[in-house]
């Protein structure tokens, strides 16, 4: 990351991490709308973050699978658009796409693109990101005994605002555990290396996937 970018990190007002499960989207919701409660709680968290931080722009950092082509964009980016619409956001939005198998150089580049979009009054960074999808036999990736420890490490780093610990997380292991949100989370760690406050609002394991909703404060209002 360039020295000029490092000097301006405080311009980021804060970040909101939200679940990116596809069942939040209308095309996957079905009649039961199984992801409806998670979606609505994320909308409420976004409304609160916008009210608290009063950003003049939103930057979405979402992972994408380079091997999966979709004309509507990645699931994470589509979830972010849905949440922003639900929150009534009408300001500028920039989407930064991060390969889920990104290397450190690509993560640094994505972080610089996030910082390029900040404004004088600061941006809110919205990060749709999930942890491992192998916590139970019924999980999408089935059970992997390594998943619990991996998730615990990442959740601890998010809860404590420990950006360095997030960056130290094993990206190769993350891919093996289907933790598609790890690359976007590492971009977050690069743009907010020292959050002034951090909070996990909710975490749970529905469908054997570790989901989390959290906030990092970038600077005081």
PDB file of C-alpha atoms in Angstrom:
ATOM      1  CA  UNK A   1       0.000   0.000   0.000  1.00  0.00           C
ATOM      2  CA  UNK A   2       1.316   3.441  -0.893  1.00  0.00           C
ATOM      3  CA  UNK A   3       2.426   5.923   1.803  1.00  0.00           C
ATOM      4  CA  UNK A   4      -0.226   8.424   0.698  1.00  0.00           C
ATOM      5  CA  UNK A   5      -2.931   5.805   1.126  1.00  0.00           C
ATOM      6  CA  UNK A   6      -1.653   4.935   4.582  1.00  0.00           C
ATOM      7  CA  UNK A   7      -1.850   8.588   5.624  1.00  0.00           C
ATOM      8  CA  UNK A   8      -5.535   8.765   4.664  1.00  0.00           C
ATOM      9  CA  UNK A   9      -6.791   5.561   6.305  1.00  0.00           C
ATOM     10  CA  UNK A  10      -8.693   7.599   8.893  1.00  0.00           C
ATOM     11  CA  UNK A  11     -11.027   8.868   6.168  1.00  0.00           C
ATOM     12  CA  UNK A  12     -12.872   5.535   6.321  1.00  0.00           C
ATOM     13  CA  UNK A  13     -15.752   6.102   8.739  1.00  0.00           C
ATOM     14  CA  UNK A  14     -16.282   2.425   9.489  1.00  0.00           C
ATOM     15  CA  UNK A  15     -17.083  -1.010   8.125  1.00  0.00           C
ATOM     16  CA  UNK A  16     -20.038  -3.340   8.395  1.00  0.00           C
ATOM     17  CA  UNK A  17     -19.534  -7.072   7.838  1.00  0.00           C
ATOM     18  CA  UNK A  18     -22.708  -8.942   6.878  1.00  0.00           C
ATOM     19  CA  UNK A  19     -23.645 -12.508   5.879  1.00  0.00           C
ATOM     20  CA  UNK A  20     -23.603 -13.122   2.139  1.00  0.00           C
ATOM     21  CA  UNK A  21     -25.761 -16.255   1.979  1.00  0.00           C
ATOM     22  CA  UNK A  22     -27.602 -16.535  -1.356  1.00  0.00           C
ATOM     23  CA  UNK A  23     -30.953 -17.277   0.321  1.00  0.00           C
ATOM     24  CA  UNK A  24     -31.266 -13.574   1.097  1.00  0.00           C
ATOM     25  CA  UNK A  25     -31.775 -12.895  -2.610  1.00  0.00           C
ATOM     26  CA  UNK A  26     -35.332 -13.030  -4.035  1.00  0.00           C
ATOM     27  CA  UNK A  27     -34.346 -15.518  -6.744  1.00  0.00           C
ATOM     28  CA  UNK A  28     -33.180 -17.998  -4.087  1.00  0.00           C
ATOM     29  CA  UNK A  29     -35.532 -17.172  -1.211  1.00  0.00           C
ATOM     30  CA  UNK A  30     -38.466 -19.411  -2.156  1.00  0.00           C
ATOM     31  CA  UNK A  31     -41.819 -19.234  -0.389  1.00  0.00           C
ATOM     32  CA  UNK A  32     -40.295 -19.893   3.052  1.00  0.00           C
ATOM     33  CA  UNK A  33     -37.773 -17.047   2.657  1.00  0.00           C
ATOM     34  CA  UNK A  34     -35.313 -18.881   4.921  1.00  0.00           C
ATOM     35  CA  UNK A  35     -32.799 -16.063   4.731  1.00  0.00           C
ATOM     36  CA  UNK A  36     -35.346 -13.342   5.415  1.00  0.00           C
ATOM     37  CA  UNK A  37     -34.553 -12.754   9.075  1.00  0.00           C
ATOM     38  CA  UNK A  38     -30.814 -12.542   8.421  1.00  0.00           C
ATOM     39  CA  UNK A  39     -31.448 -10.126   5.553  1.00  0.00           C
ATOM     40  CA  UNK A  40     -33.741  -7.872   7.565  1.00  0.00           C
ATOM     41  CA  UNK A  41     -31.364  -7.744  10.531  1.00  0.00           C
ATOM     42  CA  UNK A  42     -28.525  -6.811   8.176  1.00  0.00           C
ATOM     43  CA  UNK A  43     -30.666  -4.049   6.685  1.00  0.00           C
ATOM     44  CA  UNK A  44     -31.359  -2.751  10.197  1.00  0.00           C
ATOM     45  CA  UNK A  45     -27.633  -2.841  11.027  1.00  0.00           C
ATOM     46  CA  UNK A  46     -26.864  -0.946   7.829  1.00  0.00           C
ATOM     47  CA  UNK A  47     -29.502   1.695   8.597  1.00  0.00           C
ATOM     48  CA  UNK A  48     -27.927   2.140  12.045  1.00  0.00           C
ATOM     49  CA  UNK A  49     -24.402   2.380  10.637  1.00  0.00           C
ATOM     50  CA  UNK A  50     -25.452   4.992   8.075  1.00  0.00           C
ATOM     51  CA  UNK A  51     -27.202   7.025  10.764  1.00  0.00           C
ATOM     52  CA  UNK A  52     -24.193   6.841  13.105  1.00  0.00           C
ATOM     53  CA  UNK A  53     -21.410   7.457  10.595  1.00  0.00           C
ATOM     54  CA  UNK A  54     -23.194   9.665   8.051  1.00  0.00           C
ATOM     55  CA  UNK A  55     -21.002   8.528   5.155  1.00  0.00           C
ATOM     56  CA  UNK A  56     -21.088  10.286   1.833  1.00  0.00           C
ATOM     57  CA  UNK A  57     -20.284   7.079  -0.071  1.00  0.00           C
ATOM     58  CA  UNK A  58     -20.432   3.308   0.350  1.00  0.00           C
ATOM     59  CA  UNK A  59     -17.698   1.003  -0.874  1.00  0.00           C
ATOM     60  CA  UNK A  60     -18.711  -2.653  -1.235  1.00  0.00           C
ATOM     61  CA  UNK A  61     -15.900  -5.209  -0.948  1.00  0.00           C
ATOM     62  CA  UNK A  62     -17.192  -8.565  -2.154  1.00  0.00           C
ATOM     63  CA  UNK A  63     -15.524 -11.825  -3.066  1.00  0.00           C
ATOM     64  CA  UNK A  64     -16.073 -13.579  -6.355  1.00  0.00           C
ATOM     65  CA  UNK A  65     -15.166 -16.976  -7.732  1.00  0.00           C
ATOM     66  CA  UNK A  66     -13.051 -16.480 -10.880  1.00  0.00           C
ATOM     67  CA  UNK A  67     -14.301 -19.850 -12.159  1.00  0.00           C
ATOM     68  CA  UNK A  68     -17.985 -18.959 -11.784  1.00  0.00           C
ATOM     69  CA  UNK A  69     -19.525 -16.675 -14.368  1.00  0.00           C
ATOM     70  CA  UNK A  70     -22.754 -14.844 -13.556  1.00  0.00           C
ATOM     71  CA  UNK A  71     -24.235 -11.973 -15.526  1.00  0.00           C
ATOM     72  CA  UNK A  72     -25.650 -10.386 -12.357  1.00  0.00           C
ATOM     73  CA  UNK A  73     -22.308 -10.339 -10.555  1.00  0.00           C
ATOM     74  CA  UNK A  74     -21.108 -12.169  -7.476  1.00  0.00           C
ATOM     75  CA  UNK A  75     -23.553 -13.245  -4.777  1.00  0.00           C
ATOM     76  CA  UNK A  76     -21.880 -10.968  -2.239  1.00  0.00           C
ATOM     77  CA  UNK A  77     -22.184  -7.907  -4.464  1.00  0.00           C
ATOM     78  CA  UNK A  78     -25.840  -8.710  -5.195  1.00  0.00           C
ATOM     79  CA  UNK A  79     -26.571  -9.125  -1.482  1.00  0.00           C
ATOM     80  CA  UNK A  80     -24.931  -5.771  -0.815  1.00  0.00           C
ATOM     81  CA  UNK A  81     -27.099  -4.078  -3.453  1.00  0.00           C
ATOM     82  CA  UNK A  82     -30.219  -5.614  -1.913  1.00  0.00           C
ATOM     83  CA  UNK A  83     -29.266  -4.465   1.593  1.00  0.00           C
ATOM     84  CA  UNK A  84     -28.457  -0.946   0.411  1.00  0.00           C
ATOM     85  CA  UNK A  85     -31.814  -0.730  -1.357  1.00  0.00           C
ATOM     86  CA  UNK A  86     -33.559  -1.981   1.776  1.00  0.00           C
ATOM     87  CA  UNK A  87     -31.747   0.626   3.857  1.00  0.00           C
ATOM     88  CA  UNK A  88     -32.854   3.380   1.494  1.00  0.00           C
ATOM     89  CA  UNK A  89     -29.306   4.380   0.548  1.00  0.00           C
ATOM     90  CA  UNK A  90     -29.315   6.741  -2.427  1.00  0.00           C
ATOM     91  CA  UNK A  91     -25.722   7.974  -2.335  1.00  0.00           C
ATOM     92  CA  UNK A  92     -22.702   6.848  -4.348  1.00  0.00           C
ATOM     93  CA  UNK A  93     -21.747   3.173  -4.301  1.00  0.00           C
ATOM     94  CA  UNK A  94     -18.509   1.625  -5.543  1.00  0.00           C
ATOM     95  CA  UNK A  95     -18.053  -2.121  -5.825  1.00  0.00           C
ATOM     96  CA  UNK A  96     -14.617  -3.679  -5.367  1.00  0.00           C
ATOM     97  CA  UNK A  97     -14.484  -7.296  -6.534  1.00  0.00           C
ATOM     98  CA  UNK A  98     -11.912  -9.565  -4.887  1.00  0.00           C
ATOM     99  CA  UNK A  99     -11.102 -13.091  -6.138  1.00  0.00           C
ATOM    100  CA  UNK A 100     -11.739 -15.596  -3.357  1.00  0.00           C
ATOM    101  CA  UNK A 101      -8.328 -17.089  -4.171  1.00  0.00           C
ATOM    102  CA  UNK A 102      -6.559 -13.690  -4.230  1.00  0.00           C
ATOM    103  CA  UNK A 103      -2.878 -13.542  -3.359  1.00  0.00           C
ATOM    104  CA  UNK A 104      -1.422 -10.828  -1.071  1.00  0.00           C
ATOM    105  CA  UNK A 105      -0.578  -8.596  -4.016  1.00  0.00           C
ATOM    106  CA  UNK A 106      -4.168  -8.719  -5.275  1.00  0.00           C
ATOM    107  CA  UNK A 107      -5.437  -7.971  -1.772  1.00  0.00           C
ATOM    108  CA  UNK A 108      -3.130  -4.948  -1.528  1.00  0.00           C
ATOM    109  CA  UNK A 109      -4.411  -3.757  -4.893  1.00  0.00           C
ATOM    110  CA  UNK A 110      -8.039  -4.148  -3.820  1.00  0.00           C
ATOM    111  CA  UNK A 111      -7.327  -2.170  -0.633  1.00  0.00           C
ATOM    112  CA  UNK A 112      -5.839   0.669  -2.659  1.00  0.00           C
ATOM    113  CA  UNK A 113      -8.961   0.724  -4.856  1.00  0.00           C
ATOM    114  CA  UNK A 114     -11.115   1.014  -1.730  1.00  0.00           C
ATOM    115  CA  UNK A 115      -9.110   3.994  -0.517  1.00  0.00           C
ATOM    116  CA  UNK A 116      -9.238   5.679  -3.913  1.00  0.00           C
ATOM    117  CA  UNK A 117     -13.000   5.958  -3.510  1.00  0.00           C
ATOM    118  CA  UNK A 118     -13.110   7.648  -0.107  1.00  0.00           C
ATOM    119  CA  UNK A 119     -14.561  11.172   0.082  1.00  0.00           C
ATOM    120  CA  UNK A 120     -13.850  14.169   2.283  1.00  0.00           C
ATOM    121  CA  UNK A 121     -16.429  13.102   4.861  1.00  0.00           C
ATOM    122  CA  UNK A 122     -15.502   9.432   4.653  1.00  0.00           C
ATOM    123  CA  UNK A 123     -16.899   6.204   3.305  1.00  0.00           C
ATOM    124  CA  UNK A 124     -18.676   3.247   4.839  1.00  0.00           C
ATOM    125  CA  UNK A 125     -17.148  -0.067   3.778  1.00  0.00           C
ATOM    126  CA  UNK A 126     -19.756  -2.830   3.386  1.00  0.00           C
ATOM    127  CA  UNK A 127     -18.272  -6.338   3.424  1.00  0.00           C
ATOM    128  CA  UNK A 128     -20.519  -9.330   2.622  1.00  0.00           C
ATOM    129  CA  UNK A 129     -18.352 -12.163   3.943  1.00  0.00           C
ATOM    130  CA  UNK A 130     -18.894 -15.669   5.316  1.00  0.00           C
ATOM    131  CA  UNK A 131     -16.480 -17.913   7.151  1.00  0.00           C
ATOM    132  CA  UNK A 132     -16.193 -21.691   6.769  1.00  0.00           C
ATOM    133  CA  UNK A 133     -18.933 -23.756   5.144  1.00  0.00           C
ATOM    134  CA  UNK A 134     -17.779 -27.063   6.640  1.00  0.00           C
ATOM    135  CA  UNK A 135     -18.877 -26.989  10.270  1.00  0.00           C
ATOM    136  CA  UNK A 136     -21.314 -29.937  10.178  1.00  0.00           C
ATOM    137  CA  UNK A 137     -22.041 -32.984   8.034  1.00  0.00           C
ATOM    138  CA  UNK A 138     -25.054 -31.132   6.647  1.00  0.00           C
ATOM    139  CA  UNK A 139     -22.968 -28.116   5.635  1.00  0.00           C
ATOM    140  CA  UNK A 140     -22.502 -27.302   1.934  1.00  0.00           C
ATOM    141  CA  UNK A 141     -18.906 -28.548   2.094  1.00  0.00           C
ATOM    142  CA  UNK A 142     -19.639 -31.321   4.622  1.00  0.00           C
ATOM    143  CA  UNK A 143     -17.671 -31.569   7.875  1.00  0.00           C
ATOM    144  CA  UNK A 144     -14.031 -30.596   8.261  1.00  0.00           C
ATOM    145  CA  UNK A 145     -12.505 -30.824  11.734  1.00  0.00           C
ATOM    146  CA  UNK A 146     -10.273 -27.817  11.027  1.00  0.00           C
ATOM    147  CA  UNK A 147     -13.171 -25.445  10.474  1.00  0.00           C
ATOM    148  CA  UNK A 148     -14.039 -24.696  14.114  1.00  0.00           C
ATOM    149  CA  UNK A 149     -10.535 -23.512  15.020  1.00  0.00           C
ATOM    150  CA  UNK A 150     -10.277 -21.469  11.820  1.00  0.00           C
ATOM    151  CA  UNK A 151     -13.596 -19.738  12.488  1.00  0.00           C
ATOM    152  CA  UNK A 152     -12.685 -19.094  16.128  1.00  0.00           C
ATOM    153  CA  UNK A 153      -9.465 -17.372  15.082  1.00  0.00           C
ATOM    154  CA  UNK A 154     -11.221 -15.143  12.548  1.00  0.00           C
ATOM    155  CA  UNK A 155     -14.107 -14.310  14.902  1.00  0.00           C
ATOM    156  CA  UNK A 156     -11.652 -13.394  17.663  1.00  0.00           C
ATOM    157  CA  UNK A 157      -9.783 -11.114  15.254  1.00  0.00           C
ATOM    158  CA  UNK A 158     -13.005  -9.424  14.156  1.00  0.00           C
ATOM    159  CA  UNK A 159     -14.265  -9.024  17.731  1.00  0.00           C
ATOM    160  CA  UNK A 160     -11.007  -7.484  18.955  1.00  0.00           C
ATOM    161  CA  UNK A 161     -10.365  -5.371  15.853  1.00  0.00           C
ATOM    162  CA  UNK A 162      -7.091  -7.194  15.319  1.00  0.00           C
ATOM    163  CA  UNK A 163      -6.359  -6.469  11.664  1.00  0.00           C
ATOM    164  CA  UNK A 164      -2.921  -8.094  11.832  1.00  0.00           C
ATOM    165  CA  UNK A 165      -4.474 -11.368  13.013  1.00  0.00           C
ATOM    166  CA  UNK A 166      -6.941 -11.283  10.119  1.00  0.00           C
ATOM    167  CA  UNK A 167      -4.104 -10.777   7.674  1.00  0.00           C
ATOM    168  CA  UNK A 168      -2.239 -13.711   9.216  1.00  0.00           C
ATOM    169  CA  UNK A 169      -5.182 -16.042   8.550  1.00  0.00           C
ATOM    170  CA  UNK A 170      -4.315 -18.878   6.185  1.00  0.00           C
ATOM    171  CA  UNK A 171      -5.794 -18.070   2.763  1.00  0.00           C
ATOM    172  CA  UNK A 172      -5.114 -21.562   1.426  1.00  0.00           C
ATOM    173  CA  UNK A 173      -6.907 -23.142   4.382  1.00  0.00           C
ATOM    174  CA  UNK A 174      -9.747 -20.664   3.925  1.00  0.00           C
ATOM    175  CA  UNK A 175     -10.258 -21.934   0.373  1.00  0.00           C
ATOM    176  CA  UNK A 176     -10.191 -25.547   1.550  1.00  0.00           C
ATOM    177  CA  UNK A 177     -12.854 -24.711   4.145  1.00  0.00           C
ATOM    178  CA  UNK A 178     -14.976 -22.789   1.613  1.00  0.00           C
ATOM    179  CA  UNK A 179     -14.521 -19.584   3.627  1.00  0.00           C
ATOM    180  CA  UNK A 180     -15.346 -17.348   0.681  1.00  0.00           C
ATOM    181  CA  UNK A 181     -15.331 -14.202   2.813  1.00  0.00           C
ATOM    182  CA  UNK A 182     -11.726 -14.429   3.897  1.00  0.00           C
ATOM    183  CA  UNK A 183     -10.298 -12.412   0.996  1.00  0.00           C
ATOM    184  CA  UNK A 184     -12.746  -9.493   1.492  1.00  0.00           C
ATOM    185  CA  UNK A 185     -12.030  -9.582   5.231  1.00  0.00           C
ATOM    186  CA  UNK A 186      -8.315  -9.318   4.551  1.00  0.00           C
ATOM    187  CA  UNK A 187      -8.984  -6.272   2.375  1.00  0.00           C
ATOM    188  CA  UNK A 188     -10.928  -4.779   5.283  1.00  0.00           C
ATOM    189  CA  UNK A 189      -7.934  -5.422   7.550  1.00  0.00           C
ATOM    190  CA  UNK A 190      -5.738  -3.510   5.123  1.00  0.00           C
ATOM    191  CA  UNK A 191      -7.974  -0.430   4.879  1.00  0.00           C
ATOM    192  CA  UNK A 192      -8.712  -0.320   8.638  1.00  0.00           C
ATOM    193  CA  UNK A 193      -5.499  -1.557  10.282  1.00  0.00           C
ATOM    194  CA  UNK A 194      -6.334   0.015  13.651  1.00  0.00           C
ATOM    195  CA  UNK A 195     -10.099   0.390  14.179  1.00  0.00           C
ATOM    196  CA  UNK A 196     -10.970   2.577  17.150  1.00  0.00           C
ATOM    197  CA  UNK A 197     -13.730   0.158  18.173  1.00  0.00           C
ATOM    198  CA  UNK A 198     -14.954  -3.266  17.078  1.00  0.00           C
ATOM    199  CA  UNK A 199     -18.056  -5.305  17.791  1.00  0.00           C
ATOM    200  CA  UNK A 200     -19.583  -8.621  16.748  1.00  0.00           C
ATOM    201  CA  UNK A 201     -23.311  -8.015  16.605  1.00  0.00           C
ATOM    202  CA  UNK A 202     -24.273 -11.620  15.818  1.00  0.00           C
ATOM    203  CA  UNK A 203     -22.722 -14.918  14.799  1.00  0.00           C
ATOM    204  CA  UNK A 204     -24.319 -18.307  14.259  1.00  0.00           C
ATOM    205  CA  UNK A 205     -24.049 -21.591  12.348  1.00  0.00           C
ATOM    206  CA  UNK A 206     -27.275 -22.111  10.413  1.00  0.00           C
ATOM    207  CA  UNK A 207     -26.893 -24.780   7.732  1.00  0.00           C
ATOM    208  CA  UNK A 208     -23.402 -25.560   9.008  1.00  0.00           C
ATOM    209  CA  UNK A 209     -21.943 -22.262   7.750  1.00  0.00           C
ATOM    210  CA  UNK A 210     -20.312 -19.716  10.059  1.00  0.00           C
ATOM    211  CA  UNK A 211     -22.035 -16.387   9.531  1.00  0.00           C
ATOM    212  CA  UNK A 212     -21.160 -13.119  11.252  1.00  0.00           C
ATOM    213  CA  UNK A 213     -22.431  -9.568  11.430  1.00  0.00           C
ATOM    214  CA  UNK A 214     -19.945  -7.052  12.832  1.00  0.00           C
ATOM    215  CA  UNK A 215     -18.895  -3.411  12.898  1.00  0.00           C
ATOM    216  CA  UNK A 216     -15.481  -1.746  12.870  1.00  0.00           C
ATOM    217  CA  UNK A 217     -15.253   1.967  13.618  1.00  0.00           C
ATOM    218  CA  UNK A 218     -12.693   3.765  11.483  1.00  0.00           C
ATOM    219  CA  UNK A 219     -12.643   7.131  13.201  1.00  0.00           C
ATOM    220  CA  UNK A 220     -14.863   9.126  15.507  1.00  0.00           C
ATOM    221  CA  UNK A 221     -17.719  11.060  13.962  1.00  0.00           C
TER     222      UNK A 221
END
